[in-house]
PDB file of C-alpha atoms in Angstrom:
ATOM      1  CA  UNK X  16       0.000   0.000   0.000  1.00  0.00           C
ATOM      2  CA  UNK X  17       1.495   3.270  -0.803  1.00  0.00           C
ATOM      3  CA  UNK X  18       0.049   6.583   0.912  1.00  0.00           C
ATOM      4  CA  UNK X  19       1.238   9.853  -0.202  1.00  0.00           C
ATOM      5  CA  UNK X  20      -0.120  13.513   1.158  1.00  0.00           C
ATOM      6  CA  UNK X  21      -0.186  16.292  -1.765  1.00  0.00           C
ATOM      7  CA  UNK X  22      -1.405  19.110   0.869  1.00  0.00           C
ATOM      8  CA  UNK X  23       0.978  21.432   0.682  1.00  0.00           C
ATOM      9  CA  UNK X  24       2.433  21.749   4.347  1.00  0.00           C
ATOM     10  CA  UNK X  25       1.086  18.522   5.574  1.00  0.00           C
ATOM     11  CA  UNK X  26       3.261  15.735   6.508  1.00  0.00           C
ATOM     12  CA  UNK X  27       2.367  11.868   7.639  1.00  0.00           C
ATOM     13  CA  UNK X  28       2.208  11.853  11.692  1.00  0.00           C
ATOM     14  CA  UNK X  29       0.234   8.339  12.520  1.00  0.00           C
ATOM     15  CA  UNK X  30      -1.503   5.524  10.314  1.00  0.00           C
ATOM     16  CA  UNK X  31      -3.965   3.064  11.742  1.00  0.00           C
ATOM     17  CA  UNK X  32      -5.266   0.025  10.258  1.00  0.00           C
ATOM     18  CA  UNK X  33      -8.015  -1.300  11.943  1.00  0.00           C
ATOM     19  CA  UNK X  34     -10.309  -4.510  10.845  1.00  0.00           C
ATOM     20  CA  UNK X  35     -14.071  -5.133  10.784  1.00  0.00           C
ATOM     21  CA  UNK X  36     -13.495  -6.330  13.735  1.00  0.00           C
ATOM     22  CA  UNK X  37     -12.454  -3.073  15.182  1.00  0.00           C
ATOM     23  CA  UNK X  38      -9.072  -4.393  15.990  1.00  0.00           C
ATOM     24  CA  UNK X  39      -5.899  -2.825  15.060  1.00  0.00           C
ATOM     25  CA  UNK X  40      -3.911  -4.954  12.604  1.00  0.00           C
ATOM     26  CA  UNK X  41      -1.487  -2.036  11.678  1.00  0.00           C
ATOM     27  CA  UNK X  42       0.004   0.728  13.882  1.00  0.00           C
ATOM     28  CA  UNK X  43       3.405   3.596  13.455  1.00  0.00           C
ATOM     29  CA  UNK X  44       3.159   6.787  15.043  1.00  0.00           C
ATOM     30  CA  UNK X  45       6.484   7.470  14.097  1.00  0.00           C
ATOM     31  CA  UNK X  46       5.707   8.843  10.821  1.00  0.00           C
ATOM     32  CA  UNK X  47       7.289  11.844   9.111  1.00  0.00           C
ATOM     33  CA  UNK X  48       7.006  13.104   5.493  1.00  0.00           C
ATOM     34  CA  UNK X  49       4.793  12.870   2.937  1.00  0.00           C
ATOM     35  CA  UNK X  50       5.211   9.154   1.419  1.00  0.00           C
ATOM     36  CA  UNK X  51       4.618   6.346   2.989  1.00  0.00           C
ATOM     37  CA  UNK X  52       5.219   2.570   1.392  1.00  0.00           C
ATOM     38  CA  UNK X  53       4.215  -0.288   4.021  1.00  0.00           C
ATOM     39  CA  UNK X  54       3.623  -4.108   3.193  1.00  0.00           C
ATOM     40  CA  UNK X  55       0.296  -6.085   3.785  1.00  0.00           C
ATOM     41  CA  UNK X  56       1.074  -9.152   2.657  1.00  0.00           C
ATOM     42  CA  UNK X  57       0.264 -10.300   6.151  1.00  0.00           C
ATOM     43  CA  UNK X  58      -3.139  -9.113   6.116  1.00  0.00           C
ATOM     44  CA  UNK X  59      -6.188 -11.864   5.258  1.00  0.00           C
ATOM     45  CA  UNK X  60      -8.363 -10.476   2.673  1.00  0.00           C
ATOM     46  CA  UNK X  61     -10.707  -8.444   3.552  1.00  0.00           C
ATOM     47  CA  UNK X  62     -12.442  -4.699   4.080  1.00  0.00           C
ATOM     48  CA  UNK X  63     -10.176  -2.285   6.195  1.00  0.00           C
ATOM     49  CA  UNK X  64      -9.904   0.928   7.824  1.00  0.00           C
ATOM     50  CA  UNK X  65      -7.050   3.477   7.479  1.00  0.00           C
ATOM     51  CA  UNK X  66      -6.961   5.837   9.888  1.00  0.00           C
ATOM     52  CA  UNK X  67      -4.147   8.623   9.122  1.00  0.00           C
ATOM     53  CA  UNK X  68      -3.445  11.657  11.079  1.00  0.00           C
ATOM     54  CA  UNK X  69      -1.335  14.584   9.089  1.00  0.00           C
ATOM     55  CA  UNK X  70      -0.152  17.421  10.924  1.00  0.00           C
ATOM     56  CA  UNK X  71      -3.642  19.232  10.166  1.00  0.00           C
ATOM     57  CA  UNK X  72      -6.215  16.750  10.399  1.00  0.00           C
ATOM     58  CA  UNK X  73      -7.272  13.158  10.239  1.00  0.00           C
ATOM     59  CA  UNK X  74      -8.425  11.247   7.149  1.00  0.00           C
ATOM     60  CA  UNK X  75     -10.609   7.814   7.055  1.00  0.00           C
ATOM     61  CA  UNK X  76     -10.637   5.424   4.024  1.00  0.00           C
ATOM     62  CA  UNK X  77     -12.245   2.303   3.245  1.00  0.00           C
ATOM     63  CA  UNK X  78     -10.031  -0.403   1.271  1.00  0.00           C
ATOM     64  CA  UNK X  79     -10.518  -4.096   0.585  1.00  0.00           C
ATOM     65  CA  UNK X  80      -7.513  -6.180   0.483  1.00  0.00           C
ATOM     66  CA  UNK X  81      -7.453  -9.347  -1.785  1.00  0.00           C
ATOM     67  CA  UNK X  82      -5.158 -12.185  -2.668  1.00  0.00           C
ATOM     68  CA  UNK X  83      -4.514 -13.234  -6.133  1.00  0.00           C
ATOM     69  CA  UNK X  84      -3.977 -17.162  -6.710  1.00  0.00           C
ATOM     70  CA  UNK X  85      -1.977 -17.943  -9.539  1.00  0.00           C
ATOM     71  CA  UNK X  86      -2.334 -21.112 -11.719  1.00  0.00           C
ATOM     72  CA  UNK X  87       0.003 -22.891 -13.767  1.00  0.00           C
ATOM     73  CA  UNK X  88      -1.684 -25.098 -16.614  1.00  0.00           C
ATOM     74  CA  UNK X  89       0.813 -28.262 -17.886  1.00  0.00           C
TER      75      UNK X  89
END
């Protein structure tokens, strides 16, 4: 998942990502900058919640996450 914020003077302070479950499966508060790159590999498919705090206000998106299964015909 890559996150990037294009407000000018805004810059990435925490990301949560929380499950339908309401538990949180995802958590840095050590952000800084603009772009941010993090792997969810780990995750089961799914809906999720990102919660993402800026240094001006706090966004909420919906995503799904989904796993693609290859096959190999012989």
């Amino acid at each position: 998942m890559f996150i990037r914020v294009d407000e000018t003077g805004h810059s990435l302070n925490q990301l949560n990502i929380v499950n339908t479950a309401g538990q949180i499966v995802y958590s840095n508060k050590e952000l800084s900058g603009t772009d941010l790159e993090i792997d969810l590999q780990h995750l089961p498919p799914g809906i999720y919640i990102a919660q993402l705090r800026t240094s001006h206000s706090t966004l909420t998106k919906k995503f799904l996450v989904t796993k693609q299964l290859y096959c190999i015909a012989r």
